[in-house]
PDB file of C-alpha atoms and ligand atoms in Angstrom:
ATOM      1  CA  MET Y   1     -41.420 -44.494 149.612  1.00 70.00           C
ATOM      2  CA  THR Y   2     -41.039 -40.767 148.939  1.00 95.00           C
ATOM      3  CA  ALA Y   3     -38.715 -39.689 146.165  1.00 98.00           C
ATOM      4  CA  LYS Y   4     -35.652 -37.522 146.621  1.00 98.00           C
ATOM      5  CA  ILE Y   5     -36.335 -34.148 144.984  1.00 98.00           C
ATOM      6  CA  ILE Y   6     -33.747 -32.888 142.517  1.00 98.00           C
ATOM      7  CA  ASP Y   7     -33.236 -29.212 143.318  1.00 98.00           C
ATOM      8  CA  GLY Y   8     -32.746 -27.609 139.913  1.00 98.00           C
ATOM      9  CA  LYS Y   9     -32.727 -24.131 141.379  1.00 98.00           C
ATOM     10  CA  ALA Y  10     -29.788 -24.883 143.677  1.00 98.00           C
ATOM     11  CA  LEU Y  11     -27.823 -26.679 140.942  1.00 98.00           C
ATOM     12  CA  ALA Y  12     -28.512 -23.809 138.525  1.00 98.00           C
ATOM     13  CA  GLU Y  13     -27.229 -21.281 141.083  1.00 98.00           C
ATOM     14  CA  THR Y  14     -24.016 -23.255 141.616  1.00 98.00           C
ATOM     15  CA  LEU Y  15     -23.396 -23.577 137.890  1.00 98.00           C
ATOM     16  CA  ARG Y  16     -24.232 -19.904 137.206  1.00 98.00           C
ATOM     17  CA  ALA Y  17     -21.722 -18.803 139.850  1.00 98.00           C
ATOM     18  CA  GLU Y  18     -19.055 -20.929 138.085  1.00 98.00           C
ATOM     19  CA  LEU Y  19     -20.027 -19.466 134.707  1.00 98.00           C
ATOM     20  CA  ALA Y  20     -19.826 -15.912 136.105  1.00 98.00           C
ATOM     21  CA  GLU Y  21     -16.303 -16.652 137.369  1.00 98.00           C
ATOM     22  CA  LYS Y  22     -15.249 -18.015 133.980  1.00 98.00           C
ATOM     23  CA  ALA Y  23     -16.777 -15.016 132.184  1.00 98.00           C
ATOM     24  CA  ALA Y  24     -14.851 -12.643 134.494  1.00 98.00           C
ATOM     25  CA  ALA Y  25     -11.618 -14.546 133.802  1.00 98.00           C
ATOM     26  CA  LEU Y  26     -12.214 -14.374 130.023  1.00 98.00           C
ATOM     27  CA  LYS Y  27     -12.715 -10.644 130.326  1.00 98.00           C
ATOM     28  CA  ALA Y  28      -9.634 -10.173 132.511  1.00 98.00           C
ATOM     29  CA  THR Y  29      -7.266 -12.307 130.425  1.00 98.00           C
ATOM     30  CA  GLN Y  30      -8.557 -11.809 126.868  1.00 98.00           C
ATOM     31  CA  GLY Y  31     -10.697  -8.683 127.038  1.00 98.00           C
ATOM     32  CA  ILE Y  32     -13.713 -10.667 125.824  1.00 98.00           C
ATOM     33  CA  THR Y  33     -17.157 -10.289 127.448  1.00 98.00           C
ATOM     34  CA  PRO Y  34     -19.530 -13.105 126.422  1.00 98.00           C
ATOM     35  CA  CYS Y  35     -22.474 -11.549 124.608  1.00 99.00           C
ATOM     36  CA  LEU Y  36     -25.894 -13.016 123.838  1.00 99.00           C
ATOM     37  CA  ALA Y  37     -28.373 -11.396 121.422  1.00 99.00           C
ATOM     38  CA  VAL Y  38     -32.014 -12.320 121.958  1.00 98.00           C
ATOM     39  CA  ILE Y  39     -34.693 -11.603 119.341  1.00 98.00           C
ATOM     40  CA  LEU Y  40     -38.324 -11.502 120.379  1.00 98.00           C
ATOM     41  CA  VAL Y  41     -41.110 -11.128 117.807  1.00 98.00           C
ATOM     42  CA  GLY Y  42     -44.692 -10.468 118.889  1.00 98.00           C
ATOM     43  CA  GLU Y  43     -46.461 -10.127 122.206  1.00 95.00           C
ATOM     44  CA  ASP Y  44     -46.756 -13.722 123.475  1.00 95.00           C
ATOM     45  CA  PRO Y  45     -46.660 -13.188 127.260  1.00 94.00           C
ATOM     46  CA  ALA Y  46     -44.852 -16.458 128.041  1.00 93.00           C
ATOM     47  CA  SER Y  47     -42.146 -15.668 125.465  1.00 97.00           C
ATOM     48  CA  ALA Y  48     -41.757 -12.160 126.900  1.00 97.00           C
ATOM     49  CA  VAL Y  49     -41.154 -13.637 130.366  1.00 96.00           C
ATOM     50  CA  TYR Y  50     -38.623 -16.179 129.032  1.00 96.00           C
ATOM     51  CA  VAL Y  51     -36.718 -13.438 127.173  1.00 98.00           C
ATOM     52  CA  LYS Y  52     -36.738 -11.153 130.216  1.00 98.00           C
ATOM     53  CA  ASN Y  53     -35.325 -13.993 132.347  1.00 97.00           C
ATOM     54  CA  LYS Y  54     -32.641 -14.766 129.758  1.00 98.00           C
ATOM     55  CA  VAL Y  55     -31.496 -11.135 129.631  1.00 98.00           C
ATOM     56  CA  ALA Y  56     -31.545 -10.851 133.420  1.00 98.00           C
ATOM     57  CA  ALA Y  57     -29.484 -14.055 133.787  1.00 98.00           C
ATOM     58  CA  CYS Y  58     -26.884 -12.606 131.388  1.00 98.00           C
ATOM     59  CA  GLU Y  59     -26.582  -9.392 133.357  1.00 98.00           C
ATOM     60  CA  LYS Y  60     -26.284 -11.257 136.681  1.00 98.00           C
ATOM     61  CA  ALA Y  61     -23.484 -13.507 135.347  1.00 98.00           C
ATOM     62  CA  GLY Y  62     -21.546 -10.525 133.911  1.00 98.00           C
ATOM     63  CA  PHE Y  63     -22.415 -11.360 130.297  1.00 98.00           C
ATOM     64  CA  ARG Y  64     -23.430  -8.641 127.838  1.00 98.00           C
ATOM     65  CA  SER Y  65     -26.878  -9.013 126.292  1.00 98.00           C
ATOM     66  CA  ILE Y  66     -28.688  -7.394 123.383  1.00 98.00           C
ATOM     67  CA  LYS Y  67     -32.460  -7.542 123.235  1.00 98.00           C
ATOM     68  CA  GLU Y  68     -34.217  -6.859 119.922  1.00 98.00           C
ATOM     69  CA  THR Y  69     -38.000  -6.761 119.958  1.00 98.00           C
ATOM     70  CA  TYR Y  70     -40.338  -6.525 116.969  1.00 98.00           C
ATOM     71  CA  PRO Y  71     -44.128  -6.265 116.638  1.00 98.00           C
ATOM     72  CA  ALA Y  72     -46.004  -9.423 115.580  1.00 98.00           C
ATOM     73  CA  ASN Y  73     -46.678  -8.016 112.086  1.00 98.00           C
ATOM     74  CA  VAL Y  74     -43.007  -7.261 111.264  1.00 98.00           C
ATOM     75  CA  GLU Y  75     -41.767  -8.241 107.811  1.00 98.00           C
ATOM     76  CA  PRO Y  76     -39.574 -11.377 108.122  1.00 98.00           C
ATOM     77  CA  MET Y  77     -36.916  -9.629 105.991  1.00 98.00           C
ATOM     78  CA  VAL Y  78     -36.399  -7.083 108.787  1.00 98.00           C
ATOM     79  CA  VAL Y  79     -35.641  -9.827 111.294  1.00 98.00           C
ATOM     80  CA  LEU Y  80     -33.435 -11.677 108.802  1.00 98.00           C
ATOM     81  CA  GLY Y  81     -31.515  -8.420 108.218  1.00 98.00           C
ATOM     82  CA  LYS Y  82     -30.920  -8.057 111.962  1.00 98.00           C
ATOM     83  CA  ILE Y  83     -29.715 -11.663 112.184  1.00 99.00           C
ATOM     84  CA  ALA Y  84     -27.254 -10.994 109.338  1.00 99.00           C
ATOM     85  CA  ALA Y  85     -25.918  -7.916 111.178  1.00 99.00           C
ATOM     86  CA  LEU Y  86     -25.530  -9.896 114.449  1.00 99.00           C
ATOM     87  CA  ASN Y  87     -23.802 -12.738 112.546  1.00 99.00           C
ATOM     88  CA  ALA Y  88     -21.287 -10.224 111.224  1.00 98.00           C
ATOM     89  CA  ASP Y  89     -20.650  -8.545 114.605  1.00 98.00           C
ATOM     90  CA  PRO Y  90     -17.602 -10.160 116.260  1.00 98.00           C
ATOM     91  CA  SER Y  91     -18.586  -8.849 119.697  1.00 98.00           C
ATOM     92  CA  VAL Y  92     -21.759 -10.996 119.592  1.00 99.00           C
ATOM     93  CA  HIS Y  93     -21.134 -14.670 120.485  1.00 99.00           C
ATOM     94  CA  GLY Y  94     -24.646 -16.122 120.732  1.00 99.00           C
ATOM     95  CA  ILE Y  95     -27.864 -15.391 118.847  1.00 99.00           C
ATOM     96  CA  LEU Y  96     -31.266 -16.680 119.881  1.00 98.00           C
ATOM     97  CA  VAL Y  97     -34.669 -16.170 118.258  1.00 98.00           C
ATOM     98  CA  GLN Y  98     -37.407 -16.882 120.763  1.00 98.00           C
ATOM     99  CA  LEU Y  99     -39.951 -19.400 119.493  1.00 97.00           C
ATOM    100  CA  PRO Y 100     -42.744 -19.619 118.504  1.00 97.00           C
ATOM    101  CA  LEU Y 101     -42.669 -17.037 115.717  1.00 98.00           C
ATOM    102  CA  PRO Y 102     -45.798 -15.410 114.197  1.00 97.00           C
ATOM    103  CA  LYS Y 103     -47.501 -17.157 111.271  1.00 96.00           C
ATOM    104  CA  GLN Y 104     -45.906 -15.124 108.455  1.00 96.00           C
ATOM    105  CA  PHE Y 105     -42.480 -16.522 109.415  1.00 98.00           C
ATOM    106  CA  ASP Y 106     -40.836 -19.647 108.100  1.00 98.00           C
ATOM    107  CA  ALA Y 107     -39.291 -20.564 111.456  1.00 98.00           C
ATOM    108  CA  GLU Y 108     -36.887 -23.051 109.899  1.00 98.00           C
ATOM    109  CA  ALA Y 109     -35.537 -20.401 107.512  1.00 98.00           C
ATOM    110  CA  VAL Y 110     -35.006 -18.031 110.436  1.00 98.00           C
ATOM    111  CA  LEU Y 111     -33.121 -20.654 112.451  1.00 98.00           C
ATOM    112  CA  GLU Y 112     -30.968 -21.519 109.416  1.00 98.00           C
ATOM    113  CA  ALA Y 113     -30.107 -17.812 109.015  1.00 99.00           C
ATOM    114  CA  ILE Y 114     -28.262 -17.799 112.343  1.00 99.00           C
ATOM    115  CA  SER Y 115     -24.573 -18.549 111.991  1.00 98.00           C
ATOM    116  CA  PRO Y 116     -24.056 -22.141 113.270  1.00 98.00           C
ATOM    117  CA  GLU Y 117     -21.095 -20.857 115.339  1.00 98.00           C
ATOM    118  CA  LYS Y 118     -23.471 -18.484 117.188  1.00 98.00           C
ATOM    119  CA  ASP Y 119     -26.459 -20.844 117.398  1.00 98.00           C
ATOM    120  CA  VAL Y 120     -26.440 -21.227 121.206  1.00 98.00           C
ATOM    121  CA  ASP Y 121     -29.923 -22.839 121.108  1.00 98.00           C
ATOM    122  CA  GLY Y 122     -28.494 -25.656 118.985  1.00 98.00           C
ATOM    123  CA  PHE Y 123     -31.462 -25.502 116.586  1.00 98.00           C
ATOM    124  CA  HIS Y 124     -29.586 -24.893 113.307  1.00 98.00           C
ATOM    125  CA  VAL Y 125     -29.822 -27.949 111.042  1.00 98.00           C
ATOM    126  CA  GLU Y 126     -26.022 -28.215 110.997  1.00 98.00           C
ATOM    127  CA  ASN Y 127     -25.919 -28.376 114.790  1.00 98.00           C
ATOM    128  CA  VAL Y 128     -28.845 -30.809 114.907  1.00 98.00           C
ATOM    129  CA  GLY Y 129     -26.888 -33.030 112.517  1.00 98.00           C
ATOM    130  CA  ALA Y 130     -23.725 -32.765 114.615  1.00 98.00           C
ATOM    131  CA  LEU Y 131     -25.677 -33.824 117.718  1.00 98.00           C
ATOM    132  CA  MET Y 132     -27.237 -36.726 115.815  1.00 97.00           C
ATOM    133  CA  GLN Y 133     -23.758 -37.901 114.815  1.00 96.00           C
ATOM    134  CA  GLY Y 134     -22.619 -37.816 118.433  1.00 94.00           C
ATOM    135  CA  ASN Y 135     -20.336 -34.847 117.875  1.00 95.00           C
ATOM    136  CA  PRO Y 136     -22.349 -31.893 119.226  1.00 97.00           C
ATOM    137  CA  ARG Y 137     -21.312 -28.266 118.792  1.00 97.00           C
ATOM    138  CA  PHE Y 138     -24.124 -26.701 120.832  1.00 98.00           C
ATOM    139  CA  VAL Y 139     -26.489 -28.919 122.798  1.00 98.00           C
ATOM    140  CA  PRO Y 140     -30.088 -27.566 123.049  1.00 98.00           C
ATOM    141  CA  CYS Y 141     -30.402 -25.979 126.469  1.00 98.00           C
ATOM    142  CA  THR Y 142     -33.269 -27.888 128.078  1.00 98.00           C
ATOM    143  CA  PRO Y 143     -32.009 -31.416 127.311  1.00 98.00           C
ATOM    144  CA  TYR Y 144     -28.493 -30.248 128.151  1.00 98.00           C
ATOM    145  CA  GLY Y 145     -29.787 -29.135 131.570  1.00 98.00           C
ATOM    146  CA  VAL Y 146     -31.526 -32.465 132.097  1.00 99.00           C
ATOM    147  CA  MET Y 147     -28.273 -34.341 131.382  1.00 98.00           C
ATOM    148  CA  GLN Y 148     -26.469 -32.126 133.926  1.00 98.00           C
ATOM    149  CA  MET Y 149     -29.081 -33.034 136.532  1.00 98.00           C
ATOM    150  CA  LEU Y 150     -28.815 -36.776 135.816  1.00 99.00           C
ATOM    151  CA  LYS Y 151     -25.019 -36.633 136.028  1.00 98.00           C
ATOM    152  CA  THR Y 152     -24.991 -34.539 139.222  1.00 98.00           C
ATOM    153  CA  GLU Y 153     -27.328 -37.070 140.843  1.00 98.00           C
ATOM    154  CA  ASN Y 154     -25.187 -39.967 139.584  1.00 98.00           C
ATOM    155  CA  VAL Y 155     -28.173 -41.602 137.905  1.00 98.00           C
ATOM    156  CA  PRO Y 156     -26.924 -44.783 136.202  1.00 98.00           C
ATOM    157  CA  LEU Y 157     -27.260 -44.281 132.439  1.00 99.00           C
ATOM    158  CA  LYS Y 158     -25.466 -47.162 130.757  1.00 98.00           C
ATOM    159  CA  GLY Y 159     -28.070 -49.713 129.647  1.00 98.00           C
ATOM    160  CA  ALA Y 160     -30.877 -47.857 131.458  1.00 99.00           C
ATOM    161  CA  GLU Y 161     -34.376 -47.862 129.966  1.00 99.00           C
ATOM    162  CA  ALA Y 162     -35.050 -44.189 129.126  1.00 99.00           C
ATOM    163  CA  VAL Y 163     -38.549 -43.222 128.031  1.00 99.00           C
ATOM    164  CA  ILE Y 164     -39.239 -39.736 126.694  1.00 99.00           C
ATOM    165  CA  VAL Y 165     -42.805 -38.539 126.333  1.00 98.00           C
ATOM    166  CA  GLY Y 166     -42.817 -35.854 123.631  1.00 98.00           C
ATOM    167  CA  ARG Y 167     -41.072 -35.627 120.267  1.00 98.00           C
ATOM    168  CA  SER Y 168     -40.422 -31.908 119.833  1.00 98.00           C
ATOM    169  CA  ASN Y 169     -37.314 -30.575 118.105  1.00 97.00           C
ATOM    170  CA  ILE Y 170     -36.578 -28.458 121.193  1.00 97.00           C
ATOM    171  CA  VAL Y 171     -36.723 -31.192 123.837  1.00 98.00           C
ATOM    172  CA  GLY Y 172     -37.870 -34.728 122.885  1.00 98.00           C
ATOM    173  CA  LYS Y 173     -35.631 -35.444 119.887  1.00 98.00           C
ATOM    174  CA  PRO Y 174     -32.360 -33.938 121.225  1.00 98.00           C
ATOM    175  CA  MET Y 175     -33.065 -35.536 124.623  1.00 98.00           C
ATOM    176  CA  ALA Y 176     -33.215 -38.924 122.891  1.00 98.00           C
ATOM    177  CA  MET Y 177     -29.885 -38.323 121.151  1.00 98.00           C
ATOM    178  CA  LEU Y 178     -28.147 -37.325 124.414  1.00 98.00           C
ATOM    179  CA  LEU Y 179     -29.462 -40.335 126.340  1.00 98.00           C
ATOM    180  CA  LEU Y 180     -28.551 -42.622 123.444  1.00 98.00           C
ATOM    181  CA  ALA Y 181     -25.029 -41.196 123.460  1.00 98.00           C
ATOM    182  CA  GLU Y 182     -24.833 -42.266 127.126  1.00 98.00           C
ATOM    183  CA  SER Y 183     -25.867 -45.819 126.126  1.00 98.00           C
ATOM    184  CA  CYS Y 184     -29.433 -45.700 127.416  1.00 98.00           C
ATOM    185  CA  THR Y 185     -32.027 -47.775 125.590  1.00 99.00           C
ATOM    186  CA  VAL Y 186     -34.308 -44.994 124.393  1.00 99.00           C
ATOM    187  CA  THR Y 187     -38.035 -45.005 123.641  1.00 99.00           C
ATOM    188  CA  ILE Y 188     -39.813 -41.890 122.371  1.00 98.00           C
ATOM    189  CA  CYS Y 189     -43.548 -41.759 123.069  1.00 98.00           C
ATOM    190  CA  HIS Y 190     -45.972 -39.189 121.624  1.00 97.00           C
ATOM    191  CA  SER Y 191     -49.623 -38.307 121.161  1.00 95.00           C
ATOM    192  CA  ARG Y 192     -50.220 -41.357 118.924  1.00 97.00           C
ATOM    193  CA  THR Y 193     -48.515 -43.890 121.208  1.00 98.00           C
ATOM    194  CA  LYS Y 194     -51.060 -46.686 121.789  1.00 98.00           C
ATOM    195  CA  ASP Y 195     -50.399 -47.699 125.389  1.00 98.00           C
ATOM    196  CA  LEU Y 196     -48.423 -44.913 127.003  1.00 98.00           C
ATOM    197  CA  ALA Y 197     -48.452 -46.429 130.514  1.00 98.00           C
ATOM    198  CA  PHE Y 198     -46.987 -49.696 129.164  1.00 98.00           C
ATOM    199  CA  HIS Y 199     -43.915 -47.741 128.082  1.00 98.00           C
ATOM    200  CA  THR Y 200     -43.628 -45.334 131.023  1.00 99.00           C
ATOM    201  CA  ARG Y 201     -43.843 -48.225 133.538  1.00 98.00           C
ATOM    202  CA  ARG Y 202     -40.723 -49.741 131.973  1.00 98.00           C
ATOM    203  CA  ALA Y 203     -38.695 -46.557 132.395  1.00 99.00           C
ATOM    204  CA  ASP Y 204     -35.695 -46.297 134.706  1.00 99.00           C
ATOM    205  CA  ILE Y 205     -35.511 -42.690 133.488  1.00 99.00           C
ATOM    206  CA  LEU Y 206     -38.750 -40.995 132.469  1.00 99.00           C
ATOM    207  CA  VAL Y 207     -38.664 -37.585 130.799  1.00 99.00           C
ATOM    208  CA  ALA Y 208     -42.036 -35.855 130.412  1.00 98.00           C
ATOM    209  CA  ALA Y 209     -42.090 -33.113 127.762  1.00 98.00           C
ATOM    210  CA  VAL Y 210     -45.598 -32.986 126.308  1.00 97.00           C
ATOM    211  CA  GLY Y 211     -47.160 -29.815 127.666  1.00 96.00           C
ATOM    212  CA  GLN Y 212     -50.126 -31.642 129.243  1.00 96.00           C
ATOM    213  CA  PRO Y 213     -50.723 -30.688 132.887  1.00 97.00           C
ATOM    214  CA  LYS Y 214     -50.245 -33.606 135.338  1.00 97.00           C
ATOM    215  CA  MET Y 215     -50.574 -36.201 132.557  1.00 98.00           C
ATOM    216  CA  ILE Y 216     -48.065 -38.652 134.069  1.00 98.00           C
ATOM    217  CA  THR Y 217     -49.515 -40.081 137.280  1.00 98.00           C
ATOM    218  CA  GLY Y 218     -47.896 -42.249 139.939  1.00 98.00           C
ATOM    219  CA  ASP Y 219     -49.465 -45.469 138.611  1.00 98.00           C
ATOM    220  CA  MET Y 220     -47.583 -44.935 135.316  1.00 98.00           C
ATOM    221  CA  ILE Y 221     -44.170 -44.895 137.017  1.00 98.00           C
ATOM    222  CA  LYS Y 222     -41.804 -47.765 137.840  1.00 98.00           C
ATOM    223  CA  PRO Y 223     -40.957 -47.832 141.569  1.00 98.00           C
ATOM    224  CA  GLY Y 224     -37.605 -46.118 142.134  1.00 98.00           C
ATOM    225  CA  ALA Y 225     -37.473 -44.493 138.673  1.00 99.00           C
ATOM    226  CA  THR Y 226     -35.925 -41.097 137.984  1.00 99.00           C
ATOM    227  CA  VAL Y 227     -38.681 -38.752 136.788  1.00 99.00           C
ATOM    228  CA  ILE Y 228     -37.741 -35.554 134.957  1.00 99.00           C
ATOM    229  CA  ASP Y 229     -40.582 -33.093 134.381  1.00 98.00           C
ATOM    230  CA  VAL Y 230     -39.914 -30.622 131.561  1.00 98.00           C
ATOM    231  CA  GLY Y 231     -43.514 -29.338 131.452  1.00 97.00           C
ATOM    232  CA  ILE Y 232     -44.431 -25.804 132.432  1.00 96.00           C
ATOM    233  CA  ASN Y 233     -48.234 -25.519 132.485  1.00 96.00           C
ATOM    234  CA  ARG Y 234     -50.822 -23.563 134.391  1.00 91.00           C
ATOM    235  CA  THR Y 235     -53.698 -25.138 136.307  1.00 90.00           C
ATOM    236  CA  PRO Y 236     -57.184 -23.626 135.848  1.00 89.00           C
ATOM    237  CA  GLU Y 237     -56.460 -21.770 139.126  1.00 92.00           C
ATOM    238  CA  GLY Y 238     -53.374 -20.189 137.528  1.00 90.00           C
ATOM    239  CA  LYS Y 239     -50.773 -22.208 139.469  1.00 94.00           C
ATOM    240  CA  LEU Y 240     -47.672 -23.522 137.700  1.00 95.00           C
ATOM    241  CA  CYS Y 241     -47.558 -27.278 137.248  1.00 97.00           C
ATOM    242  CA  GLY Y 242     -45.611 -29.807 135.216  1.00 98.00           C
ATOM    243  CA  ASP Y 243     -46.562 -32.713 132.953  1.00 98.00           C
ATOM    244  CA  VAL Y 244     -46.181 -35.015 135.958  1.00 98.00           C
ATOM    245  CA  ASP Y 245     -48.711 -35.272 138.773  1.00 98.00           C
ATOM    246  CA  PHE Y 246     -46.096 -34.531 141.427  1.00 98.00           C
ATOM    247  CA  GLU Y 247     -48.179 -35.610 144.436  1.00 98.00           C
ATOM    248  CA  SER Y 248     -48.806 -39.169 143.223  1.00 98.00           C
ATOM    249  CA  ALA Y 249     -45.487 -39.512 141.352  1.00 98.00           C
ATOM    250  CA  LYS Y 250     -43.287 -38.658 144.325  1.00 98.00           C
ATOM    251  CA  GLU Y 251     -44.700 -41.641 146.240  1.00 98.00           C
ATOM    252  CA  VAL Y 252     -43.414 -44.031 143.576  1.00 98.00           C
ATOM    253  CA  ALA Y 253     -40.322 -42.448 141.990  1.00 98.00           C
ATOM    254  CA  GLY Y 254     -36.803 -42.631 143.420  1.00 98.00           C
ATOM    255  CA  LEU Y 255     -35.790 -39.186 142.173  1.00 98.00           C
ATOM    256  CA  ILE Y 256     -38.070 -36.463 140.836  1.00 98.00           C
ATOM    257  CA  THR Y 257     -37.811 -32.860 139.622  1.00 98.00           C
ATOM    258  CA  PRO Y 258     -40.395 -30.354 140.897  1.00 98.00           C
ATOM    259  CA  VAL Y 259     -42.193 -27.637 138.868  1.00 98.00           C
ATOM    260  CA  PRO Y 260     -41.247 -24.884 139.445  1.00 97.00           C
ATOM    261  CA  GLY Y 261     -37.645 -25.223 140.633  1.00 98.00           C
ATOM    262  CA  GLY Y 262     -36.617 -28.260 138.586  1.00 98.00           C
ATOM    263  CA  VAL Y 263     -35.643 -28.252 134.922  1.00 98.00           C
ATOM    264  CA  GLY Y 264     -36.724 -24.617 134.301  1.00 97.00           C
ATOM    265  CA  PRO Y 265     -33.775 -22.862 135.993  1.00 97.00           C
ATOM    266  CA  MET Y 266     -31.352 -25.265 134.280  1.00 98.00           C
ATOM    267  CA  THR Y 267     -32.438 -24.261 130.768  1.00 98.00           C
ATOM    268  CA  ILE Y 268     -31.230 -20.661 131.063  1.00 98.00           C
ATOM    269  CA  THR Y 269     -28.094 -21.843 132.890  1.00 98.00           C
ATOM    270  CA  MET Y 270     -27.128 -24.001 129.893  1.00 98.00           C
ATOM    271  CA  LEU Y 271     -27.853 -21.072 127.579  1.00 98.00           C
ATOM    272  CA  LEU Y 272     -25.194 -19.116 129.509  1.00 98.00           C
ATOM    273  CA  ALA Y 273     -22.881 -22.138 129.280  1.00 99.00           C
ATOM    274  CA  ASN Y 274     -23.310 -22.292 125.508  1.00 99.00           C
ATOM    275  CA  THR Y 275     -22.766 -18.537 125.146  1.00 99.00           C
ATOM    276  CA  LEU Y 276     -19.557 -18.698 127.203  1.00 98.00           C
ATOM    277  CA  GLU Y 277     -18.434 -21.672 125.116  1.00 98.00           C
ATOM    278  CA  ALA Y 278     -19.137 -19.712 121.901  1.00 98.00           C
ATOM    279  CA  ALA Y 279     -17.083 -16.778 123.240  1.00 98.00           C
ATOM    280  CA  GLU Y 280     -14.172 -19.031 124.230  1.00 98.00           C
ATOM    281  CA  ARG Y 281     -14.187 -20.699 120.819  1.00 98.00           C
ATOM    282  CA  THR Y 282     -13.484 -17.352 119.117  1.00 98.00           C
ATOM    283  CA  LEU Y 283      -9.993 -17.659 120.607  1.00 96.00           C
ATOM    284  CA  GLY Y 284      -9.440 -20.741 118.425  1.00 86.00           C
TER     285      GLY Y 284
HETATM  286  N1  LIG D 301     -39.310 -21.470 123.075  1.00 83.41           N
HETATM  287  C1  LIG D 301     -39.479 -22.431 124.016  1.00 83.41           C
HETATM  288  N2  LIG D 301     -38.302 -22.944 124.393  1.00 83.41           N
HETATM  289  C2  LIG D 301     -37.355 -22.301 123.676  1.00 83.41           C
HETATM  290  C3  LIG D 301     -35.931 -22.392 123.638  1.00 83.41           C
HETATM  291  O1  LIG D 301     -35.294 -23.201 124.327  1.00 83.41           O
HETATM  292  N3  LIG D 301     -35.322 -21.558 122.777  1.00 83.41           N
HETATM  293  C4  LIG D 301     -36.011 -20.681 121.989  1.00 83.41           C
HETATM  294  N4  LIG D 301     -35.313 -19.923 121.150  1.00 83.41           N
HETATM  295  N5  LIG D 301     -37.307 -20.578 122.001  1.00 83.41           N
HETATM  296  C5  LIG D 301     -37.982 -21.386 122.847  1.00 83.41           C
END
């Protein structure tokens, strides 16, 4: 059996076209242009690429964007001051601080400084709590994108065994909350899990978000399972690859996301969706 490939790039393009239309309508009817402010601190090349892509996606969808960049040795107070100014600016609807931050920063304090109403990443503790209670305000973009993919593909969720490999605040934990809200039976595995394959082989839905190249191999997958690969890694030859060994996994899975062209394009799409939502909410 060869799995059906979930085309995240195509789905992202469809959704971005819809978001662009909605943004144009908001501008035409209310005079509001959705605006995202992105803060980048330091010279991490991967972060620089992500930020560039976020800004470009805004421009393409007719959103306004503000990009603030700071050197790695900037005083945290400077960044906190900028966040306060963006919080107070009614023309700014979403604020995002690209992670990771340099060592002198207390990342949690920075995330808590963003107004929860503008926290389009969904990382503010108030928004994390709302998600946990099943009443989300902003859903973190990567897990939000994964849920869109599962729903578009009509993957049965109720009662499904969902196994997530990875327990990060950005992906693993919110992913678990979203799948739980859809009545999946959720297992979170991590670096200390004793028999990872025991768990992954039980999964109807397997989400890999560990940052380990090709760690999930075909023999760890239940035949017919839906396999979602959140990993973005580089092989020693410099090629992009996921956390799933695509070649062996696609022979066993029923549905699978590729890397690149799977979850990646969906993350920025959901960032646009959250920014539009934040702009619409200002109307009350
Ligand atoms: N770094 C890696 N992923 C993300 C993300 O989704 N948002 C932010 N702000 N930083 C990240």
